[in-house]
Coordinates of C-alpha atoms and ligand atoms in Angstrom, one line a residue:
Chain A
M1 CA 116.3 177.5 122.8
A2 CA 120.0 177.6 124.2
Y3 CA 121.7 174.5 122.6
E4 CA 122.3 174.5 118.7
E5 CA 120.0 171.5 117.0
V6 CA 122.4 168.1 116.1
K7 CA 122.5 168.0 112.6
V8 CA 122.7 164.8 110.5
R9 CA 124.3 165.1 107.0
K10 CA 122.4 162.6 104.8
P11 CA 125.0 160.9 102.6
L12 CA 123.7 162.4 98.7
G13 CA 123.2 159.1 98.1
L14 CA 120.8 158.4 100.7
I15 CA 118.8 161.1 99.4
L16 CA 118.6 160.1 95.8
L17 CA 117.7 156.5 96.6
P18 CA 113.6 157.0 96.7
F19 CA 114.2 158.3 93.2
F20 CA 115.7 155.7 92.1
S21 CA 113.6 153.4 93.7
V22 CA 110.4 155.1 92.2
V23 CA 112.0 155.1 88.7
C24 CA 113.1 151.4 88.9
F25 CA 109.7 150.0 90.1
F26 CA 107.6 152.3 86.9
G27 CA 110.8 151.0 84.3
A28 CA 109.9 147.3 85.4
W29 CA 106.4 147.7 84.9
E30 CA 106.2 149.4 81.5
L31 CA 109.5 146.6 80.8
I32 CA 107.7 143.8 82.1
V33 CA 104.5 144.4 79.9
R34 CA 106.1 145.7 76.7
A35 CA 108.6 142.8 76.6
G36 CA 104.7 140.3 77.1
I37 CA 106.2 138.8 80.0
V38 CA 102.8 140.0 81.2
P39 CA 100.2 139.6 79.0
A40 CA 98.0 143.3 78.2
T41 CA 95.4 141.8 79.1
M42 CA 96.6 141.4 82.5
L43 CA 97.8 144.1 83.6
A44 CA 98.9 148.2 81.6
A45 CA 102.1 149.9 81.5
P46 CA 101.9 153.1 82.6
S47 CA 102.6 154.9 79.8
D48 CA 99.5 153.4 79.2
V49 CA 97.6 154.8 82.0
G50 CA 99.2 158.3 81.6
A51 CA 98.2 158.4 78.0
L52 CA 94.3 157.5 79.3
F53 CA 94.8 159.6 81.9
V54 CA 94.8 162.8 79.6
D55 CA 92.6 161.3 77.2
K56 CA 89.8 161.6 79.7
L57 CA 90.6 164.8 80.5
T58 CA 88.2 165.8 78.1
N59 CA 86.5 162.2 76.7
P60 CA 83.3 160.7 79.0
N61 CA 83.6 157.8 76.7
P62 CA 83.4 154.4 77.2
D63 CA 82.6 154.9 81.0
G64 CA 80.0 158.5 80.3
A65 CA 82.1 160.8 82.5
T66 CA 85.3 162.5 82.3
I67 CA 88.0 161.8 85.1
F68 CA 86.8 165.7 86.6
V69 CA 83.2 164.2 86.9
H70 CA 84.0 161.5 88.4
A71 CA 86.3 162.7 90.9
W72 CA 84.4 165.0 91.9
V73 CA 81.4 163.3 92.0
S74 CA 82.9 161.0 94.9
M75 CA 85.0 164.0 97.0
Q76 CA 80.9 165.1 97.5
E77 CA 80.0 161.5 98.4
A78 CA 83.3 161.2 101.0
F79 CA 82.4 164.8 102.3
L80 CA 79.1 164.8 102.6
G81 CA 79.1 161.5 104.4
Y82 CA 82.3 162.7 106.1
L83 CA 80.6 166.1 107.4
L84 CA 77.5 163.7 108.1
A85 CA 79.4 161.6 110.3
L86 CA 81.1 164.3 112.1
G87 CA 78.1 166.2 112.9
I88 CA 76.5 163.2 114.3
G89 CA 79.1 160.6 116.2
I90 CA 80.6 163.7 118.2
P91 CA 77.8 165.1 119.4
L92 CA 76.9 160.9 120.7
G93 CA 79.8 160.1 121.5
L94 CA 80.7 163.2 123.9
F95 CA 77.2 162.5 125.5
M96 CA 77.2 158.9 125.5
G97 CA 80.5 159.8 127.7
W98 CA 79.1 162.0 130.6
F99 CA 74.9 161.5 130.3
G100 CA 74.6 158.0 132.4
V101 CA 70.9 158.0 130.2
V102 CA 72.3 158.4 126.9
R103 CA 75.1 155.5 127.6
G104 CA 72.6 153.2 128.5
I105 CA 70.2 154.3 125.2
A106 CA 73.5 154.2 122.5
R107 CA 75.8 152.1 123.9
P108 CA 74.1 148.4 123.4
I109 CA 72.9 149.2 119.9
F110 CA 76.2 151.2 118.9
E111 CA 77.7 148.4 119.9
L112 CA 75.8 145.1 117.9
I113 CA 76.4 147.7 114.9
R114 CA 79.8 148.6 115.0
P115 CA 81.0 145.4 114.3
I116 CA 78.9 144.3 111.1
P117 CA 81.5 146.1 108.5
P118 CA 79.8 149.3 106.7
I119 CA 79.8 147.1 102.6
A120 CA 77.5 144.4 104.1
W121 CA 74.9 147.3 104.5
I122 CA 74.7 147.9 100.9
P123 CA 72.1 145.8 99.9
L124 CA 70.0 147.2 101.9
T125 CA 71.1 150.3 101.2
V126 CA 70.4 149.7 97.9
F127 CA 66.8 148.5 99.1
W128 CA 66.0 152.1 101.0
F129 CA 67.9 154.1 98.4
G130 CA 68.5 153.1 95.0
I131 CA 72.1 153.8 93.2
G132 CA 72.3 157.7 93.7
L133 CA 73.9 159.7 95.6
W134 CA 72.3 159.2 99.0
G135 CA 72.7 155.7 99.2
K136 CA 76.6 155.7 99.1
V137 CA 76.5 158.9 101.1
F138 CA 74.6 156.7 104.0
I139 CA 77.9 153.3 103.3
I140 CA 80.7 156.2 104.0
W141 CA 79.0 157.7 106.9
L142 CA 78.9 154.2 108.4
G143 CA 82.3 153.9 107.9
G144 CA 83.3 157.6 109.7
V145 CA 80.7 157.5 112.7
V146 CA 82.2 155.0 114.2
P147 CA 85.3 156.3 115.1
C148 CA 83.9 159.3 116.0
V149 CA 81.9 157.9 117.9
I150 CA 84.5 156.1 119.8
N151 CA 86.9 158.5 120.4
A152 CA 84.4 161.0 121.7
F153 CA 83.5 158.9 124.2
V154 CA 87.2 157.9 125.5
G155 CA 87.5 161.4 125.3
V156 CA 85.2 162.3 127.7
R157 CA 85.6 159.5 130.0
M158 CA 89.6 160.7 130.6
T159 CA 88.5 164.2 131.9
N160 CA 90.2 164.1 135.0
P161 CA 87.9 162.8 138.1
T162 CA 89.6 165.0 140.5
L163 CA 88.6 167.9 138.3
I164 CA 84.7 167.0 138.1
Q165 CA 85.3 166.5 141.9
M166 CA 86.3 169.8 142.1
A167 CA 83.4 171.9 140.0
R168 CA 81.1 170.0 142.0
T169 CA 82.4 171.4 145.2
Y170 CA 81.8 175.0 143.6
G171 CA 78.1 173.1 142.9
A172 CA 78.9 172.7 139.3
S173 CA 76.0 171.2 137.5
D174 CA 76.0 168.1 135.4
W175 CA 75.7 170.3 132.6
Q176 CA 77.8 172.9 133.7
I177 CA 81.0 169.9 134.0
F178 CA 80.1 168.1 130.7
K179 CA 80.4 171.4 129.1
T180 CA 83.4 173.0 131.0
L181 CA 85.3 170.3 131.9
C182 CA 84.6 167.1 129.8
V183 CA 84.7 168.7 125.8
P184 CA 87.4 170.4 126.9
S185 CA 88.7 167.4 127.8
A186 CA 88.3 165.2 124.5
L187 CA 89.4 167.9 122.4
P188 CA 92.7 166.3 121.5
M189 CA 91.3 163.0 120.7
V190 CA 88.3 164.5 119.2
F191 CA 90.7 165.8 116.7
G192 CA 92.5 162.4 116.4
A193 CA 89.4 161.0 115.1
L194 CA 89.3 163.6 111.9
Q195 CA 92.1 161.7 110.6
I196 CA 91.3 158.1 111.4
A197 CA 87.1 159.0 109.7
L198 CA 88.4 160.1 106.8
A199 CA 90.9 157.1 106.2
S200 CA 86.7 155.5 107.1
C201 CA 85.3 157.3 104.3
W202 CA 87.0 157.3 101.8
T203 CA 87.7 153.4 102.0
N204 CA 84.1 152.7 102.2
L205 CA 83.4 155.1 99.4
V206 CA 85.3 152.8 97.4
A207 CA 83.7 150.1 98.0
A208 CA 80.2 151.7 97.2
E209 CA 81.1 152.3 94.1
L210 CA 82.1 149.3 93.4
L211 CA 79.1 147.8 93.4
A212 CA 76.5 150.7 93.3
A213 CA 77.2 153.7 91.2
D214 CA 76.9 154.9 87.9
Q215 CA 79.5 158.0 88.0
G216 CA 82.6 158.1 90.7
L217 CA 86.3 157.1 90.7
G218 CA 85.1 153.2 92.1
Y219 CA 82.7 153.5 89.1
L220 CA 85.8 153.9 87.3
I221 CA 87.6 150.7 88.0
T222 CA 83.7 148.9 87.8
M223 CA 83.6 149.9 84.1
G224 CA 87.5 149.3 83.4
R225 CA 86.9 145.5 84.6
R226 CA 83.3 144.9 82.6
L227 CA 85.0 146.5 79.8
A228 CA 88.1 144.2 80.1
L229 CA 90.5 147.8 80.0
P230 CA 93.3 147.7 82.7
D231 CA 94.6 150.8 81.6
M232 CA 91.1 152.2 83.6
V233 CA 91.3 149.9 86.0
V234 CA 94.7 151.5 86.9
L235 CA 93.8 154.7 86.4
G236 CA 90.6 154.2 89.2
M237 CA 93.0 153.1 91.3
V238 CA 95.6 155.3 91.0
S239 CA 93.5 158.0 91.3
V240 CA 91.7 157.2 94.3
G241 CA 95.2 156.4 95.4
V242 CA 96.7 159.8 94.8
M243 CA 93.7 162.0 96.1
G244 CA 92.7 160.3 99.7
A245 CA 96.2 161.4 99.9
L246 CA 95.9 164.9 98.9
I247 CA 92.6 165.0 101.4
G248 CA 94.2 163.1 104.1
L249 CA 97.1 166.0 103.9
A250 CA 94.4 168.6 104.1
I251 CA 92.9 166.9 106.7
D252 CA 96.2 167.4 108.6
E253 CA 96.9 170.2 108.5
V254 CA 93.3 171.1 109.8
E255 CA 94.1 169.4 112.8
K256 CA 97.8 170.7 113.7
R257 CA 96.3 174.1 113.4
L258 CA 93.2 173.1 115.7
L259 CA 95.7 171.8 117.9
A260 CA 97.9 174.9 117.8
G261 CA 94.9 176.5 119.3
I262 CA 94.4 174.3 122.2
R263 CA 97.8 173.1 123.1
R264 CA 99.4 176.1 125.0
Chain B
M1 CA 86.4 174.3 173.8
P2 CA 83.8 175.9 172.0
P3 CA 84.9 179.1 169.6
A4 CA 85.2 182.2 170.6
A5 CA 83.1 183.9 167.6
P6 CA 79.8 182.9 166.4
V7 CA 79.4 179.1 165.3
K8 CA 79.9 178.4 161.2
I9 CA 80.4 175.2 160.9
D10 CA 78.8 172.4 162.7
V11 CA 79.6 169.1 162.6
R12 CA 77.4 166.3 163.9
N13 CA 78.4 162.7 164.9
L14 CA 80.4 162.7 161.6
T15 CA 80.9 159.3 161.0
K16 CA 82.0 157.5 158.2
R17 CA 82.6 153.4 156.9
F18 CA 84.2 152.0 153.8
G19 CA 82.1 149.0 153.7
D20 CA 83.7 147.3 157.1
L21 CA 86.2 150.0 157.7
L22 CA 85.7 151.9 160.6
V23 CA 87.7 155.9 159.1
L24 CA 86.1 158.3 161.4
D25 CA 83.8 158.0 164.7
D26 CA 81.8 159.8 165.4
I27 CA 83.0 163.4 165.1
S28 CA 81.6 166.3 166.6
F29 CA 83.6 170.1 166.6
Q30 CA 82.4 173.4 165.8
V31 CA 83.9 175.9 163.7
G32 CA 83.3 180.0 164.7
R33 CA 83.0 182.6 162.2
G34 CA 85.7 183.7 160.0
E35 CA 88.1 181.4 162.1
F36 CA 91.4 179.0 161.3
L37 CA 91.6 176.1 162.2
A38 CA 93.8 173.1 161.2
I39 CA 93.7 169.4 161.2
V40 CA 96.3 167.1 161.7
G41 CA 96.7 163.5 162.0
P42 CA 98.6 160.4 161.3
T43 CA 99.3 159.2 157.3
G44 CA 95.7 157.3 156.5
C45 CA 94.1 158.3 159.1
G46 CA 90.9 159.6 157.3
K47 CA 91.6 163.5 156.5
T48 CA 91.2 163.2 152.9
T49 CA 88.6 161.6 154.1
F50 CA 86.9 163.8 156.2
L51 CA 87.3 166.5 154.5
N52 CA 85.2 165.1 151.5
C53 CA 82.9 164.5 154.2
L54 CA 82.5 168.1 154.8
S55 CA 82.0 169.1 151.2
K56 CA 80.0 166.5 150.6
L57 CA 81.7 164.7 147.5
I58 CA 81.3 161.5 149.3
P59 CA 77.7 160.4 151.6
T60 CA 78.5 160.0 155.4
S61 CA 77.5 157.3 156.5
A62 CA 75.7 158.8 159.8
G63 CA 75.9 162.4 161.5
D64 CA 75.7 166.0 159.3
I65 CA 77.4 169.0 159.0
F66 CA 75.4 172.4 159.7
I67 CA 76.6 176.1 157.4
D68 CA 74.7 178.7 159.9
G69 CA 72.4 176.5 160.8
R70 CA 71.3 173.8 157.8
V71 CA 72.2 170.6 156.1
A72 CA 75.8 171.6 153.8
D73 CA 75.2 171.8 150.6
P74 CA 77.2 172.7 147.7
R75 CA 73.9 173.9 146.0
V76 CA 73.4 176.4 148.5
H77 CA 76.7 177.4 150.1
N78 CA 79.5 178.7 148.5
I79 CA 81.9 175.9 149.3
S80 CA 85.5 175.7 148.4
F81 CA 87.5 172.6 148.1
V82 CA 91.9 173.1 147.4
F83 CA 92.8 169.9 146.3
Q84 CA 96.4 168.9 147.1
E85 CA 97.4 168.8 143.4
P86 CA 96.8 171.1 140.6
T87 CA 93.2 171.6 139.7
C88 CA 94.0 174.0 137.4
L89 CA 91.9 174.0 133.9
P90 CA 94.8 174.0 131.2
W91 CA 92.8 175.8 128.6
R92 CA 91.8 178.3 131.0
T93 CA 94.2 181.9 130.9
V94 CA 94.9 182.5 134.6
R95 CA 92.3 185.3 135.0
E96 CA 89.8 182.8 133.4
N97 CA 90.6 180.0 136.1
V98 CA 90.2 182.3 139.0
A99 CA 87.0 183.1 137.2
Y100 CA 86.1 179.4 137.2
G101 CA 84.2 179.4 140.8
M102 CA 82.4 182.7 140.2
E103 CA 80.9 181.3 136.2
L104 CA 79.8 178.3 138.1
K105 CA 77.8 179.5 140.8
R106 CA 76.9 181.9 137.7
F107 CA 77.9 185.4 139.5
P108 CA 77.3 188.8 137.2
T109 CA 79.5 189.2 134.3
D110 CA 80.3 192.5 135.9
K111 CA 80.7 191.3 139.9
I112 CA 83.3 188.1 138.2
R113 CA 85.2 190.3 136.4
E114 CA 85.4 192.9 139.5
R115 CA 86.4 189.8 141.4
V116 CA 88.4 188.3 139.7
D117 CA 91.1 192.1 139.3
Y118 CA 90.8 192.2 142.8
M119 CA 91.8 188.7 143.7
L120 CA 94.4 189.1 141.0
G121 CA 96.0 191.8 142.1
L122 CA 95.5 190.4 146.2
V123 CA 97.7 187.1 145.6
G124 CA 100.4 189.0 142.6
L125 CA 98.8 187.2 139.3
A126 CA 97.7 190.4 137.4
E127 CA 100.7 190.9 135.3
T128 CA 99.8 187.1 133.9
Q129 CA 96.7 186.9 134.3
H130 CA 96.6 186.2 130.0
L131 CA 99.0 183.4 130.2
Y132 CA 98.7 179.6 130.5
P133 CA 98.8 177.5 134.1
N134 CA 101.6 175.1 131.8
Q135 CA 103.5 178.7 131.0
V136 CA 103.5 180.0 134.6
S137 CA 105.7 178.4 138.0
A138 CA 104.6 175.5 140.2
S139 CA 104.1 177.4 143.0
M140 CA 101.9 180.3 141.2
V141 CA 98.9 177.5 139.8
Q142 CA 98.7 177.2 143.4
R143 CA 97.9 180.3 143.8
I144 CA 95.5 180.4 141.0
T145 CA 93.9 177.4 143.3
V146 CA 93.7 179.0 146.2
A147 CA 92.6 182.9 144.6
R148 CA 90.0 181.1 143.0
A149 CA 88.8 179.6 146.4
F150 CA 88.7 182.7 147.8
A151 CA 87.1 184.4 144.8
V152 CA 83.9 182.8 145.4
D153 CA 82.9 184.0 148.9
P154 CA 83.3 180.9 150.2
D155 CA 81.2 180.2 154.0
L156 CA 83.0 177.5 154.3
L157 CA 87.4 176.9 152.8
L158 CA 88.5 173.7 152.9
M159 CA 92.2 172.7 152.1
D160 CA 93.8 169.4 151.2
E161 CA 98.4 169.8 152.0
P162 CA 97.9 172.8 149.7
Y163 CA 101.4 172.8 149.7
G164 CA 102.6 169.8 150.1
Q165 CA 104.0 169.4 147.6
L166 CA 105.9 172.7 147.0
D167 CA 110.0 173.6 148.4
V168 CA 110.2 174.8 152.1
K169 CA 110.8 178.5 151.2
L170 CA 107.9 178.4 148.4
R171 CA 105.6 177.0 151.4
Y172 CA 106.5 180.2 153.9
Y173 CA 106.1 181.8 151.3
L174 CA 102.4 180.9 150.1
E175 CA 101.6 180.2 154.0
D176 CA 101.9 184.1 154.5
E177 CA 100.1 184.7 151.2
L178 CA 97.2 182.5 152.6
V179 CA 97.2 184.3 156.2
K180 CA 97.4 187.6 154.6
L181 CA 93.7 186.7 152.5
W182 CA 92.3 185.4 155.2
Q183 CA 92.8 188.1 157.4
T184 CA 91.5 190.2 154.2
L185 CA 88.6 188.8 152.9
K186 CA 87.6 187.0 156.9
A187 CA 87.2 183.7 155.4
T188 CA 85.9 180.5 157.5
V189 CA 88.8 177.8 156.6
I190 CA 89.8 174.5 157.4
F191 CA 93.2 173.0 157.0
V192 CA 94.5 170.0 156.8
T193 CA 98.1 168.8 156.8
H194 CA 100.2 166.7 158.3
N195 CA 103.3 169.2 158.3
I196 CA 103.0 170.2 162.4
E197 CA 104.9 173.1 161.8
E198 CA 102.8 174.9 159.1
A199 CA 99.2 174.0 161.3
V200 CA 100.6 175.3 164.2
Y201 CA 102.5 178.8 161.7
V202 CA 98.7 179.6 160.2
A203 CA 95.6 178.6 162.3
E204 CA 94.6 180.2 165.1
R205 CA 93.3 176.6 166.7
I206 CA 94.1 173.1 166.1
L207 CA 92.3 169.6 166.5
V208 CA 94.6 166.6 166.4
L209 CA 92.9 163.1 165.5
S210 CA 94.1 159.6 166.8
N211 CA 94.5 157.0 164.8
K212 CA 92.0 154.7 163.3
P213 CA 88.6 154.4 163.3
T214 CA 89.8 158.3 164.0
R215 CA 88.5 160.5 167.0
I216 CA 89.2 163.9 168.3
K217 CA 92.7 163.6 170.2
A218 CA 93.4 167.3 171.7
E219 CA 92.8 170.4 171.0
V220 CA 95.2 173.0 171.2
R221 CA 94.2 177.4 170.6
V222 CA 97.1 178.6 169.1
D223 CA 96.9 182.7 170.9
L224 CA 100.3 183.8 168.8
P225 CA 100.1 187.6 167.5
R226 CA 100.8 187.3 163.9
P227 CA 103.4 187.5 162.0
R228 CA 104.2 184.3 163.7
S229 CA 107.7 183.8 164.3
L230 CA 109.1 179.9 164.0
I231 CA 111.7 180.5 166.1
D232 CA 109.4 182.0 169.1
P233 CA 109.9 180.0 172.0
A234 CA 105.9 180.0 172.6
F235 CA 105.6 178.7 169.1
V236 CA 108.0 176.0 169.7
Q237 CA 106.2 175.2 173.1
I238 CA 103.2 174.6 170.9
R239 CA 104.7 172.8 168.3
K240 CA 105.7 170.2 170.6
Q241 CA 102.8 170.2 172.0
V242 CA 101.3 169.2 169.4
T243 CA 104.4 166.5 168.0
E244 CA 104.0 165.0 171.7
L245 CA 100.4 164.5 170.9
I246 CA 99.8 162.6 167.3
R247 CA 103.7 160.8 168.3
W248 CA 102.2 159.4 171.9
W249 CA 98.9 156.7 170.6
Ligands
LIG301 N1 86.7 154.8 148.2 C1 87.1 154.5 149.5 N2 87.0 153.0 149.9 C2 87.9 152.5 151.2 N3 88.4 152.2 151.9 C3 89.0 154.2 151.1 C4 88.5 154.5 150.5 N4 88.8 156.2 150.8 C5 89.5 156.2 151.7 N5 89.8 154.6 152.8 C6 90.4 154.6 153.8 O1 90.3 154.9 154.5 C7 91.2 155.3 155.1 C8 92.1 157.2 155.2 O2 92.0 157.7 153.7 P1 92.0 159.3 153.4 O3 92.9 159.4 151.7 O4 91.3 159.4 154.1 O5 93.6 159.5 154.5 P2 94.5 160.7 154.7 O6 94.5 160.5 156.4 O7 93.8 161.7 153.4 O8 95.8 160.2 154.6 P3 97.4 161.1 153.7 O9 97.6 161.3 155.0 O10 97.8 159.7 153.3 O11 96.7 161.9 152.7 C9 93.2 155.1 154.4 O12 93.0 153.8 155.2 C10 92.2 154.6 153.3 O13 92.4 153.2 152.7
LIG302 MG1 95.1 162.7 152.3

């Protein structure tokens, strides 16, 4: 680059402001609980949550598992559901985008099912799968598959029509056009679905575990409520948030690599 | 005026309507094997529609196109179409783009390799063959599509104002290159343009189209030696003749 980038220097105050804000937030939270402004039965102080976290690293009681086990179970469910959503949703969306027959068969059913929130499936899922792993995987899959189908579908529909005409003049078959034009054109949209589907999967994971589970981070929250332990509820919430953020960062990294591979 | 060489392309009573709008009105003509034919006509007269019919991208309302006596069919004949807008695939390298038409036609791999090497050499893209289309200049992008079109050894090569968006100097350069390719590879070319000078410069014969409903208004043979000169009195004479034909309706 010929020009030097213009560097904007942030004043020191602005750099420190976020830290200050976070410290104040937790300080105020700790204070209102300690001072009894909010009773301890309604909210746990951050220090209590921290102490519980340290305890739960090794102690499976009273909810039946350590925090690692809960996190591991949630991760497994989320990733199984997520991978199945990608594996089924993306090919389905791609085929729906190009092949009229697939579109004709799958689209009406897809449009009927799409507006039903995955959580509404929980009772049926419990009938079908019980409260084990696969019931929750199904709920998570439902949440993840919708954005996969939509993004892959839209990606294929955006294929430049002139390119399709060009291939037609060379005598290309429908399958050749799909493989050599539609799929590569749809890739950026498909990669976009990775992040959206993950967010959807993670949200539905917690919902599924709140209602039907015996392990997992969502279950930790439910148990905290049943046992009237606000510190356990908050610990469950924070763990879900932190893990979701971490997985999001990881997927972001994967997405960047993939996009760098095709955007030259 | 029949073509000098044996007939390669035979267009019979080609008619195209869009609803009530009659665009192409009963057009018949022939193109000889290895001939370079240019088609000029006023804007909106249906030149693109005409090529779309010839390449079978859209159905005709009446009449048909025959190649070597058989009804034209992209699955049977090698038809190449160079579109006005660039149609390089951005996710393929220059080399892979040139190979694309042959891949669609399922040429054997070693034939593709050999032919791509040959074409890249002819159009001077050998050095940039591993770059992607957005890494090369605009003129090179159109050369990629021209190389891809010639690579399949087309029975019929259709070109729709391929150099319309390029500046004048580049145009002359690419027109020279196109003529060289045509002479070397002996393809049958139909070249559509609204630039009369360009038509006289490249073609052996020019069809002048009328306004809608479009018919062939006149046919001009360009019997000038190559390389042609834009200031040669004979060249200027033909250019003026075609200009008059287009202007006078
Ligand atoms: N799909 C279509 N439906 C209806 N009318 C059409 C369609 N395609 C083209 N036309 C009409 O046919 C006529 C010829 O269009 P065409 O694009 O072939 O002209 P052209 O000679 O290529 O013009 P230009 O010089 O601008 O490239 C125009 O009047 C256009 O409106
Ligand atoms: Mg046109």
